[in-house]
XYZ file of N, CA, C and O in Angstrom:
872
model
N -25.070 73.476 228.108
C -24.099 74.217 229.089
C -25.103 75.167 229.730
O -25.951 75.899 228.867
N -25.433 75.566 231.062
C -26.212 76.633 231.575
C -25.602 77.507 231.081
O -24.619 77.986 231.252
N -26.419 78.646 231.606
C -26.021 80.005 231.346
C -25.247 80.555 232.536
O -24.449 81.521 231.801
N -25.448 80.134 233.411
C -24.456 80.518 234.747
C -23.071 79.949 234.212
O -22.083 80.577 234.548
N -22.882 78.775 234.080
C -21.863 77.638 233.436
C -20.969 78.639 232.782
O -19.920 78.884 232.570
N -21.811 78.936 231.748
C -21.420 79.638 230.297
C -20.593 81.063 230.716
O -19.584 81.334 230.285
N -21.563 81.538 231.512
C -21.218 82.817 232.135
C -19.567 83.022 232.789
O -18.702 83.834 232.535
N -19.433 82.036 233.600
C -18.239 81.740 234.328
C -16.913 81.567 233.596
O -15.888 81.885 233.668
N -17.245 80.503 232.189
C -16.201 80.440 231.088
C -15.810 81.541 230.544
O -14.816 81.987 230.289
N -16.933 82.314 230.369
C -16.691 83.534 229.702
C -16.117 84.557 230.221
O -14.843 85.307 229.796
N -16.022 84.657 231.692
C -15.363 85.623 232.497
C -14.054 85.154 232.544
O -13.131 86.079 232.622
N -13.872 83.747 232.672
C -12.493 83.349 232.816
C -11.618 83.741 231.470
O -10.553 83.888 231.945
N -12.175 83.495 230.444
C -11.580 83.668 229.260
C -11.237 85.055 229.031
O -10.125 85.299 228.477
N -12.199 85.821 229.405
C -11.968 87.489 229.094
C -10.494 87.800 230.343
O -9.923 88.691 229.735
N -10.819 87.226 231.344
C -9.760 87.539 232.620
C -8.277 87.263 232.128
O -7.377 87.998 232.061
N -8.121 86.048 231.401
C -6.956 85.467 230.794
C -6.342 86.473 229.590
O -5.368 86.916 229.592
N -7.393 86.663 228.619
C -7.172 87.634 227.702
C -6.760 88.962 228.303
O -5.439 89.820 227.718
N -7.449 89.411 229.302
C -7.031 90.765 229.618
C -5.780 90.621 230.372
O -4.799 91.470 229.986
N -5.399 89.516 231.297
C -4.078 89.724 231.825
C -2.894 89.154 230.788
O -1.768 90.050 230.665
N -3.081 88.683 229.498
C -1.919 88.726 228.918
C -1.580 89.922 227.946
O -0.598 90.121 227.789
N -2.813 90.605 227.880
C -2.545 92.034 227.205
C -2.055 92.722 228.162
O -1.045 93.714 227.680
N -2.417 92.898 229.240
C -1.606 93.923 230.214
C -0.186 93.520 230.646
O 0.539 94.071 230.912
N 0.159 91.965 230.291
C 1.423 91.428 230.566
C 2.270 91.790 229.432
O 3.669 91.639 230.045
N 1.937 92.058 228.468
C 2.899 92.277 227.302
C 3.563 93.743 227.292
O 2.237 94.393 226.968
N 4.414 93.679 227.481
C 5.017 95.617 227.694
C 4.876 95.915 226.103
O 5.290 95.346 224.987
N 4.820 97.389 226.015
C 4.571 98.067 224.812
C 5.987 99.004 224.655
O 6.092 99.565 225.878
N 6.618 99.082 223.652
C 7.795 99.810 223.503
C 7.260 101.527 223.794
O 7.908 101.889 224.763
N 6.324 101.817 223.391
C 5.735 103.442 223.545
C 5.838 103.612 225.053
O 5.846 104.786 225.672
N 5.494 102.722 225.906
C 4.856 102.844 227.477
C 6.594 102.660 228.189
O 6.661 102.932 229.281
N 7.775 102.251 227.452
C 8.657 102.108 228.157
C 10.051 102.871 227.434
O 11.288 102.433 227.749
N 9.933 104.022 226.800
C 11.011 104.796 225.872
C 11.813 105.491 226.985
O 13.027 105.590 226.564
N 11.326 105.698 228.128
C 12.356 106.308 229.138
C 13.116 105.542 229.912
O 13.805 106.132 230.814
N 12.769 104.242 229.876
C 13.537 103.359 230.928
C 14.968 103.185 230.344
O 15.469 103.007 229.176
N 16.097 102.878 231.228
C 17.437 102.905 230.783
C 17.580 101.266 230.590
O 17.044 100.367 231.217
N 17.983 101.204 229.513
C 18.443 99.641 228.762
C 19.962 99.407 228.798
O 20.283 98.102 229.079
N 20.849 100.587 228.608
C 22.068 100.260 228.581
C 22.603 101.274 229.566
O 22.191 102.453 229.918
N 23.821 100.908 230.287
C 24.512 101.599 231.100
C 26.201 101.565 230.148
O 26.805 100.565 230.268
N 26.637 102.570 229.891
C 27.900 102.720 229.173
C 28.855 103.508 230.018
O 28.692 104.928 229.910
N 29.689 103.308 230.802
C 30.247 104.775 231.757
C 29.345 105.032 232.272
O 28.496 104.840 233.466
N 29.278 106.498 232.401
C 28.549 107.548 233.089
C 27.235 107.675 232.313
O 26.411 108.543 232.635
N 27.055 107.042 231.045
C 26.019 107.580 230.153
C 24.927 106.347 230.419
O 25.059 105.183 230.641
N 23.511 106.647 230.676
C 22.484 106.067 230.916
C 21.634 106.014 229.543
O 21.089 107.061 229.205
N 21.878 105.142 228.867
C 20.946 104.894 227.420
C 19.509 104.526 227.553
O 19.478 103.389 228.129
N 18.375 105.039 227.582
C 17.377 104.956 227.530
C 16.857 104.385 226.349
O 17.460 103.933 225.250
N 15.596 103.579 226.158
C 15.123 102.700 225.208
C 14.907 103.570 223.885
O 14.763 102.972 222.634
N 14.319 105.009 224.147
C 14.292 105.837 222.973
C 15.508 105.974 221.981
O 15.679 105.675 221.114
N 16.563 106.130 223.185
C 18.056 106.541 222.149
C 18.125 104.790 221.500
O 18.632 105.068 220.405
N 18.338 103.996 222.212
C 18.476 102.836 221.831
C 17.847 102.257 220.435
O 18.414 101.654 219.581
N 16.800 102.858 220.441
C 15.771 102.768 219.039
C 16.202 103.115 218.031
O 15.809 102.844 216.756
N 17.120 104.219 218.077
C 17.803 104.972 216.987
C 18.754 103.754 215.855
O 18.719 103.451 214.989
N 19.277 103.076 217.077
C 20.166 101.870 216.736
C 19.445 100.890 216.155
O 19.659 100.194 215.261
N 18.498 100.232 216.571
C 17.567 99.477 216.108
C 17.070 99.774 214.805
O 17.209 99.013 213.569
N 16.472 101.068 214.494
C 16.145 101.699 213.299
C 17.347 101.523 211.963
O 16.967 101.347 211.152
N 18.391 102.104 212.584
C 19.451 102.007 211.800
C 20.009 100.734 211.000
O 20.181 100.545 209.850
N 20.007 99.585 211.884
C 20.589 98.399 211.692
C 19.376 97.796 210.734
O 19.685 97.049 209.866
N 17.975 97.788 211.307
C 17.269 97.289 210.316
C 16.898 97.682 208.966
O 16.791 97.187 208.084
N 17.305 99.044 209.040
C 17.135 99.953 207.837
C 18.345 99.418 206.872
O 18.253 99.048 205.754
N 19.295 99.327 207.385
C 20.815 98.963 206.842
C 20.666 97.591 205.904
O 20.811 97.308 204.747
N 19.735 96.614 206.470
C 19.771 95.377 206.116
C 18.293 94.934 205.468
O 18.208 93.853 204.864
N 17.516 95.906 205.371
C 16.048 95.546 204.929
C 16.333 95.408 203.272
O 15.707 94.579 202.692
N 17.201 96.328 202.556
C 17.145 95.609 201.319
C 17.820 94.449 200.752
O 17.332 93.829 199.834
N 18.583 93.961 201.791
C 19.054 92.710 201.398
C 17.870 91.628 201.670
O 18.071 90.530 201.214
N 17.090 91.919 202.625
C 16.167 91.221 202.854
C 15.150 91.095 201.785
O 14.618 89.841 201.310
N 15.052 92.199 201.427
C 13.912 92.072 200.259
C 14.490 91.675 198.946
O 13.640 90.942 198.178
N 15.673 91.681 198.801
C 16.258 90.937 197.427
C 16.244 89.439 197.653
O 16.109 88.909 196.509
N 16.854 88.880 198.911
C 16.441 87.599 199.067
C 15.313 86.707 199.295
O 15.206 85.694 198.728
N 14.144 87.469 199.728
C 13.224 86.965 200.132
C 12.075 87.954 199.759
O 11.492 88.358 200.832
N 11.841 88.333 198.448
C 10.810 89.522 198.313
C 9.623 89.144 198.539
O 8.562 89.835 198.932
N 9.353 87.875 198.547
C 7.566 87.205 199.138
C 7.505 87.473 200.642
O 6.513 87.377 200.963
N 8.866 86.994 201.141
C 8.633 86.947 202.673
C 9.962 87.432 203.419
O 10.782 86.623 203.697
N 10.143 88.752 203.556
C 11.511 89.283 203.684
C 11.907 89.093 205.236
O 13.044 89.053 205.636
N 10.918 88.519 206.099
C 11.041 88.562 207.376
C 11.956 87.115 207.944
O 12.718 87.046 208.878
N 11.869 86.139 206.445
C 12.477 85.294 206.475
C 14.211 85.119 206.706
O 14.878 84.597 207.481
N 14.399 86.367 206.337
C 15.838 86.838 206.107
C 16.131 86.998 207.713
O 17.418 86.665 207.728
N 15.563 87.327 208.433
C 16.083 87.520 209.684
C 16.193 86.024 210.598
O 16.742 86.294 211.753
N 15.395 85.315 209.930
C 15.355 84.151 210.630
C 16.727 82.966 210.270
O 16.364 81.872 210.768
N 16.868 83.328 209.479
C 18.213 82.719 208.830
C 19.390 82.481 210.298
O 19.621 83.350 210.777
N 20.016 81.208 210.006
C 20.922 80.788 210.947
C 22.220 81.065 210.496
O 22.885 80.879 209.153
N 23.050 81.960 211.081
C 24.444 82.037 210.713
C 25.441 81.142 211.307
O 25.758 81.245 212.501
N 26.189 80.157 210.635
C 26.997 79.218 211.084
C 28.165 79.725 211.966
O 28.510 79.078 213.049
N 28.443 80.871 211.287
C 29.920 81.248 211.450
C 29.526 81.998 212.795
O 30.562 81.915 213.945
N 28.633 82.492 213.180
C 28.401 83.545 214.255
C 27.768 82.592 215.425
O 27.720 82.956 216.543
N 27.287 81.520 215.071
C 26.334 80.550 215.816
C 25.185 80.984 216.430
O 24.705 80.750 217.738
N 24.444 81.779 215.586
C 23.098 82.679 216.069
C 22.336 82.615 214.824
O 22.569 82.825 213.716
N 21.140 83.019 215.357
C 20.317 83.838 214.152
C 20.683 84.927 213.942
O 21.283 85.766 214.807
N 20.289 85.305 212.384
C 20.919 86.766 212.111
C 20.093 87.749 212.702
O 20.825 88.717 212.960
N 18.960 87.604 213.134
C 18.254 88.874 213.738
C 19.054 89.209 215.184
O 19.066 90.240 215.654
N 19.497 87.904 215.786
C 20.169 88.210 217.092
C 21.521 88.433 216.980
O 21.934 89.348 217.795
N 22.095 88.288 216.075
C 23.635 88.865 215.536
C 23.560 90.604 215.412
O 24.606 91.143 215.634
N 22.083 90.826 214.474
C 22.207 92.418 214.494
C 22.009 93.042 215.818
O 22.284 94.054 215.745
N 20.964 92.356 216.285
C 20.790 92.913 217.820
C 22.186 93.396 218.350
O 22.566 94.478 219.055
N 23.291 92.515 218.483
C 24.403 92.480 218.906
C 25.352 93.583 218.453
O 25.760 94.665 219.028
N 25.058 93.782 217.267
C 25.736 94.770 216.429
C 25.272 96.276 216.668
O 25.806 97.186 216.828
N 23.768 96.451 217.027
C 23.209 97.713 217.245
C 23.827 98.046 218.664
O 24.046 99.231 218.909
N 23.765 96.957 219.565
C 24.470 97.314 220.959
C 25.792 97.618 220.733
O 26.241 98.799 221.577
N 26.992 96.981 220.073
C 28.242 97.318 220.083
C 28.393 98.991 219.376
O 29.226 99.703 219.898
N 27.560 99.367 218.395
C 27.747 100.677 217.809
C 27.462 101.337 218.851
O 28.120 102.676 218.890
N 26.117 101.492 219.321
C 25.710 102.043 220.458
C 27.091 102.455 221.461
O 27.209 103.617 221.994
N 27.517 101.605 221.787
C 28.681 101.514 222.758
C 29.752 102.204 222.360
O 30.205 103.303 222.820
N 30.045 102.091 221.107
C 31.045 102.674 220.522
C 30.945 104.437 220.294
O 31.838 105.110 220.643
N 29.979 104.587 219.994
C 29.460 105.910 219.893
C 29.677 106.672 221.265
O 29.942 107.838 221.611
N 29.089 106.249 222.410
C 29.110 106.739 223.550
C 30.482 106.851 224.260
O 30.448 107.377 225.073
N 31.611 105.674 224.042
C 32.731 105.835 224.566
C 33.396 107.011 223.964
O 33.804 107.699 224.607
N 33.366 106.855 222.421
C 33.985 108.082 222.033
C 33.496 109.472 222.442
O 34.297 110.341 222.553
N 32.450 109.351 222.678
C 31.667 110.758 222.985
C 32.274 111.004 224.556
O 32.588 112.466 224.785
N 32.205 110.143 225.482
C 32.909 110.402 226.797
C 34.316 110.692 226.766
O 34.955 111.364 227.620
N 35.114 110.063 225.938
C 36.284 110.040 225.755
C 36.666 111.654 225.265
O 37.545 112.391 225.815
N 36.010 112.022 224.358
C 36.197 113.606 223.703
C 35.763 114.476 224.931
O 36.588 115.315 224.876
N 34.785 114.486 225.716
C 34.410 114.989 226.769
C 35.475 115.215 227.894
O 35.962 116.196 228.320
N 35.985 113.997 228.147
C 37.369 114.007 229.327
C 38.317 114.887 228.755
O 38.866 115.129 229.598
N 38.415 114.664 227.545
C 39.831 115.022 226.941
C 39.604 116.795 226.698
O 40.705 117.408 225.872
N 38.513 117.301 227.091
C 38.192 118.635 226.854
C 37.857 119.339 225.179
O 37.702 120.024 224.854
N 37.450 118.181 224.429
C 37.033 118.449 222.803
C 35.718 118.707 222.760
O 34.840 118.356 223.545
N 35.772 120.065 222.026
C 34.416 120.415 221.953
C 34.029 120.649 220.523
O 35.043 120.855 219.336
N 32.820 120.277 219.828
C 32.651 120.363 218.611
C 32.429 121.755 218.072
O 32.017 122.722 218.923
N 32.905 122.197 216.833
C 32.700 123.401 216.224
C 31.218 123.585 216.209
O 30.235 122.831 215.818
N 30.930 125.055 216.253
C 29.312 125.240 216.075
C 28.655 124.855 214.639
O 27.648 124.355 214.523
N 29.729 124.753 213.422
C 29.118 124.148 212.405
C 28.831 122.954 212.458
O 27.839 122.325 211.912
N 29.777 121.977 213.228
C 29.308 120.658 213.465
C 28.093 120.408 214.352
O 27.055 119.508 213.880
N 27.964 121.420 215.152
C 26.722 121.112 215.983
C 25.171 121.477 214.804
O 24.382 120.583 215.104
N 25.583 122.353 214.081
C 24.339 123.017 212.959
C 24.161 121.681 212.243
O 22.888 121.211 211.930
N 25.126 121.180 211.780
C 25.342 119.991 210.634
C 24.346 118.738 211.508
O 23.651 118.169 210.704
N 24.591 118.410 212.560
C 24.244 117.244 213.694
C 22.340 117.543 213.690
O 21.734 116.565 213.237
N 22.257 118.958 213.802
C 20.709 119.369 213.873
C 20.198 119.183 212.475
O 19.336 118.576 212.565
N 20.846 119.460 211.574
C 20.202 119.265 210.081
C 20.166 117.941 209.982
O 18.991 117.668 209.177
N 20.841 117.142 210.234
C 20.797 115.581 210.021
C 19.748 114.839 210.683
O 18.922 114.005 210.324
N 19.580 115.536 211.840
C 18.171 114.740 212.812
C 16.979 115.380 211.991
O 15.982 114.193 211.940
N 16.915 116.625 211.551
C 15.925 116.935 211.095
C 15.458 116.447 209.812
O 14.349 115.847 209.488
N 16.500 115.919 208.838
C 16.374 115.249 207.687
C 16.075 113.863 207.904
O 15.201 113.529 207.116
N 16.530 113.182 208.938
C 16.192 111.682 209.165
C 15.044 111.515 209.614
O 13.973 110.755 209.251
N 14.227 112.606 210.454
C 13.340 112.460 211.355
C 12.028 112.712 209.842
O 10.967 112.016 209.781
N 12.402 113.727 209.232
C 11.397 113.851 207.859
C 11.410 112.564 206.827
O 10.226 112.584 206.245
N 12.440 111.966 207.138
C 12.530 110.757 206.002
C 11.949 109.421 207.007
O 11.917 108.665 206.145
N 11.529 109.666 208.077
C 10.981 108.547 208.649
C 9.734 108.091 208.494
O 8.890 108.771 208.160
N 9.215 106.885 208.251
C 8.057 106.177 208.038
C 6.957 106.496 209.283
O 7.880 106.797 210.351
N 5.964 106.336 209.236
C 4.634 106.641 210.182
C 5.297 105.387 211.501
O 5.144 105.590 212.517
N 5.374 104.322 210.682
C 5.859 103.141 211.616
C 7.143 103.371 212.616
O 7.056 103.066 213.612
N 7.952 103.931 211.822
C 9.206 104.246 212.440
C 9.103 105.210 213.559
O 9.827 104.970 214.487
N 8.348 106.126 213.282
C 8.121 107.291 214.188
C 7.470 106.596 215.154
O 7.382 107.159 216.757
N 6.136 105.755 215.187
C 5.456 105.277 216.215
C 6.143 104.347 217.092
O 6.097 104.495 218.367
N 7.031 103.262 216.759
C 7.376 102.607 217.097
C 8.784 102.564 217.872
O 9.244 102.131 218.635
N 9.581 103.967 217.351
C 10.901 103.976 218.135
C 10.470 105.495 218.994
O 11.425 105.606 220.012
N 9.546 106.288 219.005
C 9.290 107.421 219.688
C 10.070 108.508 219.681
O 10.390 109.409 220.285
N 11.080 108.485 218.696
C 12.170 109.269 218.118
C 11.529 110.997 217.775
O 10.450 110.625 217.074
N 11.912 111.901 218.303
C 11.710 113.037 217.941
C 12.827 113.871 217.128
O 13.847 113.364 217.341
N 12.812 115.122 216.634
C 14.117 115.887 216.260
C 15.053 115.830 217.100
O 16.226 115.908 217.163
N 14.685 116.092 218.349
C 15.490 116.815 219.677
C 16.147 115.364 220.226
O 17.274 115.297 220.094
N 15.681 114.273 220.165
C 16.146 112.949 220.726
C 17.061 112.564 219.639
O 18.192 111.911 219.895
N 16.812 112.549 218.525
C 17.731 112.289 217.393
C 18.737 113.206 217.188
O 20.034 112.888 216.921
N 18.820 114.513 217.571
C 19.668 115.339 217.560
C 20.695 114.926 218.890
O 22.037 115.041 218.383
N 20.329 114.586 219.767
C 21.290 114.047 220.854
C 22.101 112.897 220.234
O 23.211 113.122 220.656
N 21.732 112.026 219.474
C 22.477 110.955 218.753
C 23.291 111.270 217.862
O 24.124 110.964 217.986
N 22.836 112.404 216.851
C 23.619 112.862 216.241
C 24.909 113.294 216.548
O 25.778 113.320 216.027
N 24.916 114.168 217.513
C 26.022 114.840 218.276
C 26.836 113.643 218.988
O 27.943 114.313 218.577
N 26.431 112.942 219.179
C 27.203 111.708 219.992
C 28.103 111.216 218.593
O 29.293 111.054 218.841
N 27.438 110.892 217.709
C 28.228 110.306 216.493
C 28.939 111.327 215.818
O 29.836 110.722 215.292
N 28.411 112.613 216.062
C 29.494 113.515 215.358
C 30.743 113.752 216.303
O 31.923 114.009 215.432
N 30.673 113.638 217.626
C 31.579 113.570 218.415
C 32.603 112.376 218.426
O 33.672 112.629 218.226
N 32.240 111.460 218.075
C 32.665 110.162 217.774
C 33.721 110.442 216.297
O 35.052 110.221 216.353
N 33.169 110.634 215.296
C 33.756 111.009 214.100
C 34.986 112.179 214.221
O 35.880 111.621 213.607
N 34.353 113.168 214.852
C 35.415 114.164 214.970
C 36.445 113.946 215.543
O 37.889 114.570 215.737
N 36.390 113.449 217.175
C 37.382 113.052 217.860
C 38.244 111.794 217.287
O 39.645 111.887 217.646
N 37.811 111.175 216.707
C 38.404 110.094 215.906
C 39.813 110.827 214.832
O 40.645 110.366 215.046
N 39.134 111.746 214.174
C 39.892 112.436 213.260
C 41.148 113.150 214.076
O 42.126 113.099 213.685
N 40.671 113.605 215.097
C 41.890 114.363 216.397
C 42.814 113.317 216.733
O 44.061 113.385 216.870
N 42.492 112.190 216.718
C 43.447 111.051 217.552
C 44.174 110.727 216.256
O 45.475 110.645 216.640
N 43.667 111.040 214.966
C 44.422 110.436 213.914
C 45.673 111.464 213.883
O 46.882 110.984 213.064
N 45.664 112.444 214.180
C 46.684 113.363 213.867
C 47.558 113.346 215.178
O 48.720 114.177 214.747
N 47.322 112.755 215.765
C 48.170 112.811 217.508
C 49.318 111.901 217.287
O 49.298 110.841 216.442
N 50.177 111.915 218.156
C 51.662 110.839 218.181
C 51.129 109.765 218.684
O 52.004 108.490 218.659
N 50.263 109.528 219.802
C 49.927 108.562 220.434
C 49.495 107.064 219.431
O 49.905 105.974 219.858
N 48.473 107.546 218.763
C 47.967 106.579 217.655
C 48.983 105.979 216.838
O 48.997 104.760 216.281
N 50.264 106.381 216.492
C 51.062 105.821 215.793
C 51.632 104.806 216.317
O 52.533 103.909 215.387
N 51.907 104.254 217.691
C 52.302 103.235 218.443
C 51.583 102.146 217.900
O 51.515 100.718 218.256
N 50.206 102.260 216.959
C 49.151 101.030 216.926
C 49.516 100.470 215.680
O 48.521 100.026 214.847
N 50.660 100.673 214.534
C 50.817 100.293 213.677
C 50.640 101.082 212.325
O 50.455 102.412 212.511
N 50.881 100.501 211.369
C 50.606 101.061 209.929
C 49.295 101.588 209.579
O 49.077 102.095 208.664
N 48.398 100.957 210.362
C 46.877 101.376 209.988
C 46.206 101.741 211.235
O 45.389 101.268 211.940
N 46.390 103.104 211.608
C 45.748 103.588 212.979
C 44.116 103.522 213.057
O 43.731 103.588 213.850
N 43.861 103.904 211.661
C 42.115 103.973 211.344
C 41.382 102.756 211.886
O 40.553 102.734 212.501
N 42.187 101.839 211.529
C 41.486 100.550 212.075
C 41.627 100.161 213.590
O 41.079 99.520 214.103
N 42.720 100.762 213.942
C 42.742 100.671 215.644
C 41.753 101.133 216.503
O 41.657 100.780 217.227
N 41.292 102.433 215.788
C 40.317 103.081 216.452
C 39.247 102.475 216.220
O 38.004 102.925 216.658
N 38.742 101.890 215.118
C 37.686 101.258 214.782
C 37.103 100.037 215.909
O 38.124 99.692 216.499
N 35.840 99.617 215.801
C 35.588 98.640 216.883
C 36.184 97.301 216.481
O 36.239 96.921 215.517
N 36.688 96.632 217.744
C 37.622 95.320 217.629
C 39.291 95.877 217.068
O 39.661 94.880 217.458
N 39.110 96.917 216.888
C 40.666 97.657 216.670
C 41.574 97.660 218.116
O 40.679 97.716 219.061
N 42.707 97.629 218.023
C 43.903 97.616 219.470
C 43.246 98.552 220.438
O 43.076 98.600 221.487
N 43.304 99.764 219.931
C 43.423 100.997 220.369
C 41.575 100.907 221.292
O 41.715 101.490 222.253
N 40.665 100.938 220.341
C 39.420 100.821 220.885
C 39.133 99.974 221.779
O 38.586 99.996 222.908
N 39.809 98.531 221.915
C 39.724 97.568 222.878
C 40.198 97.891 224.264
O 39.568 97.550 225.378
N 41.362 98.526 224.040
C 41.740 99.152 225.090
C 40.727 100.228 225.813
O 40.729 100.300 227.260
N 40.308 101.030 225.188
C 39.322 101.979 225.970
C 37.793 101.467 226.327
O 37.659 101.670 227.405
N 37.696 100.325 225.814
C 36.559 99.201 226.102
C 36.862 98.903 227.375
O 35.855 98.993 228.252
N 37.913 98.545 227.823
C 38.335 98.033 229.143
C 37.967 98.879 230.250
O 37.978 98.400 231.267
N 38.169 100.288 229.769
C 38.304 101.226 230.893
C 36.774 101.663 231.415
O 36.413 101.928 232.471
N 35.784 100.784 230.670
C 34.444 101.400 230.943
C 33.374 100.136 231.281
O 33.644 99.100 231.093
N 32.581 100.399 232.532
C 31.668 99.592 232.869
C 30.440 99.674 231.656
O 29.854 100.526 231.654
N 30.137 98.655 230.985
C 29.199 98.564 230.238
C 28.028 97.408 230.337
O 28.607 96.303 230.739
N 26.863 97.702 230.852
C 25.962 96.605 231.005
C 24.658 96.778 230.275
O 24.138 98.199 229.603
N 23.839 95.721 229.822
C 22.427 95.798 229.634
C 21.634 95.238 230.738
O 21.910 94.537 231.519
N 20.607 96.166 231.016
C 19.616 95.865 231.794
C 18.687 94.773 231.427
O 17.923 94.849 230.512
N 18.924 93.859 231.737
C 18.370 92.320 231.421
C 16.688 92.659 231.582
O 16.244 91.774 231.205
N 16.129 93.215 232.594
C 15.017 93.269 232.706
C 14.049 94.470 232.238
O 13.104 94.426 232.392
N 15.034 95.210 231.064
C 14.453 96.449 230.330
C 13.871 95.530 229.180
O 13.895 94.563 228.912
N 13.138 96.403 228.405
C 12.525 95.908 227.036
C 13.503 95.351 225.955
O 13.070 94.597 225.179
N 14.824 95.795 226.204
C 15.723 95.475 225.247
C 15.878 94.321 224.761
O 15.865 93.378 223.723
N 15.761 93.270 226.207
C 15.668 91.884 225.983
C 14.472 91.073 225.222
O 14.462 90.233 224.846
N 13.441 91.899 224.964
C 12.106 91.259 224.427
C 12.162 91.847 223.039
O 11.239 91.469 222.128
N 13.072 92.790 222.216
C 13.010 93.226 221.255
C 13.150 92.076 219.918
O 14.303 91.323 220.259
N 12.771 91.708 219.094
C 12.996 91.190 217.991
C 12.933 91.717 216.826
O 12.158 92.394 216.208
N 14.600 91.626 216.391
C 14.947 92.345 215.303
C 14.428 91.960 213.773
O 14.098 90.770 213.874
N 13.950 92.957 212.983
C 13.631 92.324 211.576
C 11.999 92.741 211.455
O 11.482 92.808 210.370
N 11.504 93.284 212.697
C 10.065 93.601 212.405
C 9.544 94.973 213.423
O 8.275 95.239 213.412
N 10.676 95.739 213.768
C 10.158 96.675 214.414
C 9.931 98.009 213.849
O 8.949 98.686 214.150
N 10.644 98.213 212.908
C 10.679 99.784 212.483
C 10.632 99.493 210.678
O 10.347 101.062 210.130
N 10.797 98.442 210.181
C 10.640 98.325 208.886
C 9.487 97.990 208.334
O 8.714 96.849 209.355
N 8.826 98.188 207.157
C 7.435 97.977 206.830
C 7.573 96.640 206.066
O 8.353 96.330 205.449
């Protein structure tokens, strides 16, 4: 092969490599983009990454126990009952939990419910503790900070405290002998709330590209 032809081939290869590299989006470059819309709340990728980390961490011990030499294989298992890959099922879980937190947060605000100062302080302490226990990989791949974690912890605190208030009320008594179950995801009361909200995933966002089981766990 002549030098000129070799140079043309080399430049073409480098061009393809460069295009591929630029074409692949990175989480760190897209943390501020909106991935979910839940009622009036626009959830950016950074906030969504908390739920990625929470679900991956939750199932990681089982992955290590079942496949100690290759834990990623656990995420590739097919769930016949759900009709999908385990990693895809967990991804749906993360989305559903985020939706639930944000719906109860908005319901609490609409109802005029406010957290006690002690609950706000606890939420901040939890955010600090969680950030302090995060691995370098988790910090790098989620873009989460103490402040962004505090935002999530506040919403979770609103959800739990507002649900406690609902359990004290008369309205929930109409939902049978297990009102707690009615308030949880899949419960009758929660499903009625869910119908009130416009909930969507931005299909052009990076959420569609995320593969659970390898994002925040070592």
